[in-house]
GROMACS .gro file of C-alpha atoms in nm:
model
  318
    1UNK     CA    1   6.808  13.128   8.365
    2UNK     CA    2   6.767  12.744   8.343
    3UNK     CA    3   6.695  12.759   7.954
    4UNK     CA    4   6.488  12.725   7.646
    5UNK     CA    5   6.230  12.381   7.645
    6UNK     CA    6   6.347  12.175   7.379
    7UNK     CA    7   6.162  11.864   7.465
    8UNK     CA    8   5.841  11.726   7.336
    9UNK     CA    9   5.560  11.932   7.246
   10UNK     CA   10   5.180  11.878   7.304
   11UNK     CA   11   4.948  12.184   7.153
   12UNK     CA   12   4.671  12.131   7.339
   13UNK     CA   13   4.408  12.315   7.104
   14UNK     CA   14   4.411  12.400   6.714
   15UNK     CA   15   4.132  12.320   6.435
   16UNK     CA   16   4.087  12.135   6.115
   17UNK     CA   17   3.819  12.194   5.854
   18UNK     CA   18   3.707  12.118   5.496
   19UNK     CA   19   3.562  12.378   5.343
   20UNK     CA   20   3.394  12.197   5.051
   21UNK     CA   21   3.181  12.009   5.301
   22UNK     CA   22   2.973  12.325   5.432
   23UNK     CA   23   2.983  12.263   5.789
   24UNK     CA   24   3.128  12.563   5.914
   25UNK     CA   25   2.850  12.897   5.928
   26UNK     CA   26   3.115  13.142   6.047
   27UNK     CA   27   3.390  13.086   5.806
   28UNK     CA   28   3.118  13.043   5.540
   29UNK     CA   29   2.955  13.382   5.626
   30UNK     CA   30   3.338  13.520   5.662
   31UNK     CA   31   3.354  13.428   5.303
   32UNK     CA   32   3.031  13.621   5.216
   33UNK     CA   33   3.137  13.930   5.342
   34UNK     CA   34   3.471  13.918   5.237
   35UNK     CA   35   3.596  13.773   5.556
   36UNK     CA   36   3.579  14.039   5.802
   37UNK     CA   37   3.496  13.931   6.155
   38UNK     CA   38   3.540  14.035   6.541
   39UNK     CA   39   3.944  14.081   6.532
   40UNK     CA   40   4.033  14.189   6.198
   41UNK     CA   41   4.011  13.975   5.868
   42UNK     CA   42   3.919  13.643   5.843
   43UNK     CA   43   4.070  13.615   5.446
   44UNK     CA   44   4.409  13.433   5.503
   45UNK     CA   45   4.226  13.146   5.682
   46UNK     CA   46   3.945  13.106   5.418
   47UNK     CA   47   4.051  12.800   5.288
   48UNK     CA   48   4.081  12.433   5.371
   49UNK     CA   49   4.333  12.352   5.652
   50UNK     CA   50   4.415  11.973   5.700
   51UNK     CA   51   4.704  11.729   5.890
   52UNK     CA   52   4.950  11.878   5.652
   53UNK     CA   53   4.888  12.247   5.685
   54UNK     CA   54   4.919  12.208   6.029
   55UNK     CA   55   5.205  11.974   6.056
   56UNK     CA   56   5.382  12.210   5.808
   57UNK     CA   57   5.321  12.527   5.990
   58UNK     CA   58   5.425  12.367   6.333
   59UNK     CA   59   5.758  12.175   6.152
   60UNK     CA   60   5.987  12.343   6.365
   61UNK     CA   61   5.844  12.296   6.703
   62UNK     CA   62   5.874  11.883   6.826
   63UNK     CA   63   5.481  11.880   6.866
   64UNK     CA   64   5.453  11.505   6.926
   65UNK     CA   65   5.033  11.479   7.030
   66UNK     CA   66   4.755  11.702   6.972
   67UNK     CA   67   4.408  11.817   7.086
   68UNK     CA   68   4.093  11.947   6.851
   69UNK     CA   69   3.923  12.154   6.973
   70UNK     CA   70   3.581  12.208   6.754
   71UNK     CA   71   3.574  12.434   6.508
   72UNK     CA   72   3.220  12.580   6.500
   73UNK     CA   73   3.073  12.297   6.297
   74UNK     CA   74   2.726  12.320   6.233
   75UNK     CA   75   2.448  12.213   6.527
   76UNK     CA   76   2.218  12.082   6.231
   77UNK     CA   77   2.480  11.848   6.205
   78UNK     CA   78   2.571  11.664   6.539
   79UNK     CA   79   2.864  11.462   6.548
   80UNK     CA   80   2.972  11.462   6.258
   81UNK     CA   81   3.311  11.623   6.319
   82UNK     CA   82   3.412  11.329   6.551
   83UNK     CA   83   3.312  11.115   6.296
   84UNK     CA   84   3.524  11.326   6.014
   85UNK     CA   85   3.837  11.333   6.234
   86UNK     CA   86   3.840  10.970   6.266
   87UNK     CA   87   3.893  10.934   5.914
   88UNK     CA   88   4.183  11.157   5.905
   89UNK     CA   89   4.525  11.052   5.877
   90UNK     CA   90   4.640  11.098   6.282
   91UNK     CA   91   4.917  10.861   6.296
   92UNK     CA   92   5.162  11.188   6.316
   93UNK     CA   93   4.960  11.255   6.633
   94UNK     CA   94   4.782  11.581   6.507
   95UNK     CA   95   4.443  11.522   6.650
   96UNK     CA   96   4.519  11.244   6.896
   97UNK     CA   97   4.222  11.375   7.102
   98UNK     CA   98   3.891  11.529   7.064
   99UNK     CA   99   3.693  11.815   7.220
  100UNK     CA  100   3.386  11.763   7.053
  101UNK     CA  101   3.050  12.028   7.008
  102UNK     CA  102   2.730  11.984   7.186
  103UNK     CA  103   2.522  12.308   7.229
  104UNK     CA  104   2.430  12.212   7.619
  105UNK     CA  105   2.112  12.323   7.644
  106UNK     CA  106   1.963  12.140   7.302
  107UNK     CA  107   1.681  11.929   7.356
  108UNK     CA  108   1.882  11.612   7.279
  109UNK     CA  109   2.220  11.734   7.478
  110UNK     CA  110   2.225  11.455   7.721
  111UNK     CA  111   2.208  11.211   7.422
  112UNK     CA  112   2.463  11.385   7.239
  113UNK     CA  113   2.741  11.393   7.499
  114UNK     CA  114   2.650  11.043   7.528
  115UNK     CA  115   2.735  10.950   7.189
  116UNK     CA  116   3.028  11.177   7.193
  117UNK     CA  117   3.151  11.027   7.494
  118UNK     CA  118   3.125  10.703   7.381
  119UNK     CA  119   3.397  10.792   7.131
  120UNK     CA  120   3.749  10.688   7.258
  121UNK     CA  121   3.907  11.008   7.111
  122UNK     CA  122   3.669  11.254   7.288
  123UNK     CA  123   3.828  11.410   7.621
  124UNK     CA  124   3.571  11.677   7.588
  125UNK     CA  125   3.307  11.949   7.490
  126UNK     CA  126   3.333  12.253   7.446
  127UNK     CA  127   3.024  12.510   7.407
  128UNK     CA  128   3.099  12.880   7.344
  129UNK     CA  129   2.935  13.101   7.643
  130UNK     CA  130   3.156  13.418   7.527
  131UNK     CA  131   2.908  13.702   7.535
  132UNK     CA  132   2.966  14.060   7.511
  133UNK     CA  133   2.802  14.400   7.522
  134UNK     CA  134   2.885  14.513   7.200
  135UNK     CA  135   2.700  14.279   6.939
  136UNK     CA  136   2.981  14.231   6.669
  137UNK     CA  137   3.188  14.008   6.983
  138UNK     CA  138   2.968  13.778   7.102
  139UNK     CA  139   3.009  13.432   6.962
  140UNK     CA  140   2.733  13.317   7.229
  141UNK     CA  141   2.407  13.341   7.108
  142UNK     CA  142   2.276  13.530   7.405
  143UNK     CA  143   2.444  13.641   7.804
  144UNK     CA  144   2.395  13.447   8.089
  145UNK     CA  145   2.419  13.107   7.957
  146UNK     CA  146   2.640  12.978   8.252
  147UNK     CA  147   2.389  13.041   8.474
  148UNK     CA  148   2.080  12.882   8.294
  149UNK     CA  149   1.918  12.590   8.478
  150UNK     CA  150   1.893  12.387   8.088
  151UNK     CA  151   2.235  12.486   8.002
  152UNK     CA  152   2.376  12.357   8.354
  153UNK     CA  153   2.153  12.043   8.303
  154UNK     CA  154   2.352  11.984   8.011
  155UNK     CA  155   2.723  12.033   8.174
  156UNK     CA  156   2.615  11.798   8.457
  157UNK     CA  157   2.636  11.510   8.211
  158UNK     CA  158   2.966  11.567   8.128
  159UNK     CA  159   3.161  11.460   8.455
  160UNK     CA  160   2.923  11.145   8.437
  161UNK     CA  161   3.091  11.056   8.149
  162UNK     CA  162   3.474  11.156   8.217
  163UNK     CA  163   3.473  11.471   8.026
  164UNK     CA  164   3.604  11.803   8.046
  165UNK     CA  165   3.474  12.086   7.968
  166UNK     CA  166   3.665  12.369   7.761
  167UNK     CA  167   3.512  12.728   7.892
  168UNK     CA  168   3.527  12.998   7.615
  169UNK     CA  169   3.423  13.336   7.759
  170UNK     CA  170   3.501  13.729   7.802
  171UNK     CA  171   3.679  13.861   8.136
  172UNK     CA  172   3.355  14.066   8.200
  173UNK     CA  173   3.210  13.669   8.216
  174UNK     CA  174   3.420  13.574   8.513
  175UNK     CA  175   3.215  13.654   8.815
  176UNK     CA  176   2.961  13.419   8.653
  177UNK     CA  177   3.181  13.142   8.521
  178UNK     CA  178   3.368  13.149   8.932
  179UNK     CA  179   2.956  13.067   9.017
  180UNK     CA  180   2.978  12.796   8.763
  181UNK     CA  181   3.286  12.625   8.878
  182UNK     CA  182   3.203  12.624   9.207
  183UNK     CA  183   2.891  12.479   9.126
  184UNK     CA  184   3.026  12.154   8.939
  185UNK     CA  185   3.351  12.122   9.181
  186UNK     CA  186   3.347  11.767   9.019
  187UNK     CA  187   3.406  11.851   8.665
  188UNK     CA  188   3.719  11.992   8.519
  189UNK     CA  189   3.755  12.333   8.343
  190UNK     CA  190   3.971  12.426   8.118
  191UNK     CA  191   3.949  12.838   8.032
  192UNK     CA  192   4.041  12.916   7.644
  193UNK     CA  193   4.279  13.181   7.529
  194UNK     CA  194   4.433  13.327   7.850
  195UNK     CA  195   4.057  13.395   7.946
  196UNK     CA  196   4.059  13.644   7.645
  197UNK     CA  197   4.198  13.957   7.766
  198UNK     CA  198   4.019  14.121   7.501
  199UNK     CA  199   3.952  14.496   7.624
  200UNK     CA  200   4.304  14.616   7.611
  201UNK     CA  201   4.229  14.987   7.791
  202UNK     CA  202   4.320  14.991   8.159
  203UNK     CA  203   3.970  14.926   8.310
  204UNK     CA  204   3.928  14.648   8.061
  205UNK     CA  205   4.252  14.475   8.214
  206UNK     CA  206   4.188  14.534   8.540
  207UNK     CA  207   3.813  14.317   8.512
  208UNK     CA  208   4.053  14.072   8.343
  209UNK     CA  209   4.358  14.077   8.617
  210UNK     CA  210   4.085  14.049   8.916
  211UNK     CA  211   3.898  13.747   8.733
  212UNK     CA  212   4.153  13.578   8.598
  213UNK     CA  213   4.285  13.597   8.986
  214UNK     CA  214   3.928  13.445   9.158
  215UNK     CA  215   3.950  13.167   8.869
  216UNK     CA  216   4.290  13.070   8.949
  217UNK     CA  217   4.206  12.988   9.306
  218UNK     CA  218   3.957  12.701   9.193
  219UNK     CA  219   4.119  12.387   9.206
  220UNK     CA  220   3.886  12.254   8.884
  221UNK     CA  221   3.964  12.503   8.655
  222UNK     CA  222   4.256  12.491   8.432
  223UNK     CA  223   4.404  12.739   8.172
  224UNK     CA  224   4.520  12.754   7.842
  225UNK     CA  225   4.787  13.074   7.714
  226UNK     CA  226   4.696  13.039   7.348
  227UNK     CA  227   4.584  13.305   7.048
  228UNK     CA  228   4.683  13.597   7.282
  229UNK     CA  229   4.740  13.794   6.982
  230UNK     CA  230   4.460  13.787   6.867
  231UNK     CA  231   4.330  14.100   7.145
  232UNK     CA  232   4.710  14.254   7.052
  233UNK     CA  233   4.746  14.259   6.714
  234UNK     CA  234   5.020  14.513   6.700
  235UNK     CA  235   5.250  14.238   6.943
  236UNK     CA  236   5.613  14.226   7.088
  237UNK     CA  237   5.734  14.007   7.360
  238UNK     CA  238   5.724  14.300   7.538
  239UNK     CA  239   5.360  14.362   7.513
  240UNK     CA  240   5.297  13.993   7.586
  241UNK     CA  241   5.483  13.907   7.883
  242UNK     CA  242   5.286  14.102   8.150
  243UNK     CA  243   4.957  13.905   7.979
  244UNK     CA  244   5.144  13.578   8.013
  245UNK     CA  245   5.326  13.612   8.320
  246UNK     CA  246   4.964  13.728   8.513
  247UNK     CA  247   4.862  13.407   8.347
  248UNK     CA  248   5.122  13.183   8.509
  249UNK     CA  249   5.086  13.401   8.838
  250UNK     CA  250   4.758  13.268   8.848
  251UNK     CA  251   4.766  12.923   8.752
  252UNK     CA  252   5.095  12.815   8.802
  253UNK     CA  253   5.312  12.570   8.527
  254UNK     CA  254   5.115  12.263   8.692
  255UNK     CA  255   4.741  12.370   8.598
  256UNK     CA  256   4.842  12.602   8.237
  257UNK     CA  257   4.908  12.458   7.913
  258UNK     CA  258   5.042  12.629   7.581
  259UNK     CA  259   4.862  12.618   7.283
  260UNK     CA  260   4.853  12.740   6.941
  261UNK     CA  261   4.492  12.819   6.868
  262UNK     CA  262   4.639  12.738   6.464
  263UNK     CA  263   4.529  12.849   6.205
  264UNK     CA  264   4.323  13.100   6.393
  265UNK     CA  265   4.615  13.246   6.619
  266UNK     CA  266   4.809  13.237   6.197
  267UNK     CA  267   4.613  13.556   6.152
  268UNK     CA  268   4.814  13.752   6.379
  269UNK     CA  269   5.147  13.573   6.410
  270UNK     CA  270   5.279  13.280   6.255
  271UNK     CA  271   5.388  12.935   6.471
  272UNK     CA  272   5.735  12.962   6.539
  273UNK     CA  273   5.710  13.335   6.628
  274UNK     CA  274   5.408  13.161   6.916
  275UNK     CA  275   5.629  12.906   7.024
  276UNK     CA  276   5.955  13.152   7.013
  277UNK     CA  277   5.738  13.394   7.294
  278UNK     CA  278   5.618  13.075   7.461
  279UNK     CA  279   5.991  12.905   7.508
  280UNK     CA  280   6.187  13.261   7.538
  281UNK     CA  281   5.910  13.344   7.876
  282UNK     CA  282   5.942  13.017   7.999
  283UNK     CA  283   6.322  13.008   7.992
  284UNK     CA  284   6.396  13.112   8.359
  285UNK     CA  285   6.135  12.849   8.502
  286UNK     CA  286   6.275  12.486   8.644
  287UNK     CA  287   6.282  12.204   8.389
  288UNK     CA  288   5.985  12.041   8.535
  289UNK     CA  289   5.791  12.347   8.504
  290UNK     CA  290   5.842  12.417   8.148
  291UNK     CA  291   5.772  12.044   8.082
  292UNK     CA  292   5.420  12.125   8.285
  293UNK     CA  293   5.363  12.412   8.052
  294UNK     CA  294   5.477  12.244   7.721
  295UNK     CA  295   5.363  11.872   7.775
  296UNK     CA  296   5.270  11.756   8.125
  297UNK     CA  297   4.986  11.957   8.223
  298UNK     CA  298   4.831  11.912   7.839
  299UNK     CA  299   4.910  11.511   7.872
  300UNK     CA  300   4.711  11.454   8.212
  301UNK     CA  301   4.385  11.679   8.127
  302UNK     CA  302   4.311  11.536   7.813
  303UNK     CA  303   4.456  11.187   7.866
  304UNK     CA  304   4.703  11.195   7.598
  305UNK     CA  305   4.869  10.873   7.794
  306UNK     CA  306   5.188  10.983   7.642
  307UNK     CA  307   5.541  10.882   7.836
  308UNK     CA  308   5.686  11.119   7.997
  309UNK     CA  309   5.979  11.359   7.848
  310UNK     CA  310   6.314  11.207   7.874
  311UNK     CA  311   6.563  11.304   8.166
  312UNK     CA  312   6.673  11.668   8.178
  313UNK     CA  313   6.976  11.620   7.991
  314UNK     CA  314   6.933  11.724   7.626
  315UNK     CA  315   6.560  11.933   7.695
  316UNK     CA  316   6.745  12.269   7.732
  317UNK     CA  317   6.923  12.461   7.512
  318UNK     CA  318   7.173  12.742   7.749
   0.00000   0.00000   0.00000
């Protein structure tokens, strides 16, 4: 065993939100029905989460930069979260970079990643395509997105501009989304939550296991291990570390990233029990690889620019 990361931290994908400025349907509606949603109750997170709630749940963890990933703002309102972000408080490095919402196949989507783009904090854009057969877990609006000539029009612009794009889907999605990347071999994918191992019976991880597989031989597509308890609500390490280690099987330290999917993962675990799975599976990996998982890997795909961790001395604890 080499040891437990103690270096710097990036968390390459949390949220922020103001409730009182009614931008955000789903938590809204959440609130309306007394917060119940796809994976249990929505209640605990009902409530405005800023820089501070963040930095205070993550206090014990050296993050040092991190990424935003949108938070389901509202499409009547187009970049306005960019816009809200910037005026936030981000010298701590909570929000350092951007990965903005544009519904790709909008009328005005080219214009919008445009403006987005244009926007020296935005790395990215992410656009929900996570469909599924039973109604109450779809947060798409309809299947087959990926493969729909306006939608694609739409992802085209973003390697014209530098962007990545951050691929939120269901394992039964896969076959489709391995069409996708192989389609745009020029832009960068990054695949949220572990690619959502969300059908936990053993035909359900078996659709996962073989997809997550094909993905992982793509040389554009990169993968975050984040909110994994959120399909295993009942956790233990023990229950986790087949999910995560299939995960690193498949994309290796140099193309994964951990993240905390905060406050949404807070539902299910709290940030230090995260980070304590994340650093206690990573401990017999090399140095450099845990620094891949923890910092390096986050750092080059969303150009963080950040220096690089100090010398091994002083980054483990034995």
């Amino acid at each position: 065993m080499t040891g437990r990361y103690s270096g710097p931290v990036i968390d390459p994908h949390h949220h922020l939100w103001d409730l009182s400025l009614g931008r955000h349907p789903w938590l809204e509606k959440a609130r309306a029905t007394g917060g119940e949603m796809v994976y249990g109750s929505l209640a605990p997170i009902l409530r405005d989460y800023g820089v501070e709630d963040y930095r205070r749940d993550a206090a014990n963890q050296n993050i040092v930069a991190t990424v935003h990933v949108e938070a389901g703002w509202s499409d009547a309102h187009p970049l306005e979260e960019s816009r809200w972000l910037g005026g936030l408080d981000r010298s701590s490095g909570v929000a350092s970079r951007f990965i903005a919402r544009v519904p790709l196949d909008s009328p005005d989507a080219i214009g919008l990643i445009a403006a987005e783009a244009a926007n020296p904090h935005v790395v990215g854009i992410r656009d929900i395509v996570s469909w599924h057969a039973e109604q109450s877990k779809s947060f798409a609006p309809r299947a087959h997105r990926m493969a729909d000539p306006v939608w694609r029009a739409g992802l085209a612009e973003l390697s014209r501009h530098g962007l990545v794009f951050d691929l939120m889907l269901y394992p039964a999605q896969m076959g489709e989304a391995l069409d996708l990347v192989r389609a745009f071999p020029e832009t960068l994918f990054v695949l949220n939550h572990g690619g959502s191992p969300a059908d936990r019976d053993a035909a359900g991880m078996v659709i996962w296991r073989s997809g997550l597989r094909a993905l992982g031989r793509e040389p554009n597509v990169r993968l975050k291990i984040s909110d994994l308890v959120a399909y295993d609500n009942d956790w233990t390490l023990e229950s986790l570390s087949p999910v995560i280690e299939h995960c690193l099987d498949c994309f290796g330290p140099s193309r994964a990233m951990f993240a905390s999917d905060f406050p949404v993962a807070g539902l299910h675990a709290s940030f230090d029990e995260i980070y304590d799975v994340f650093r206690t599976l990573a401990a017999p990996l090399s140095l450099d690889e845990q620094q891949a998982l923890f910092f390096t890997t986050a750092n080059e795909t969303y150009r963080l620019e950040l220096a690089a961790p100090a010398a091994a001395k002083g980054e483990l604890h034995v």
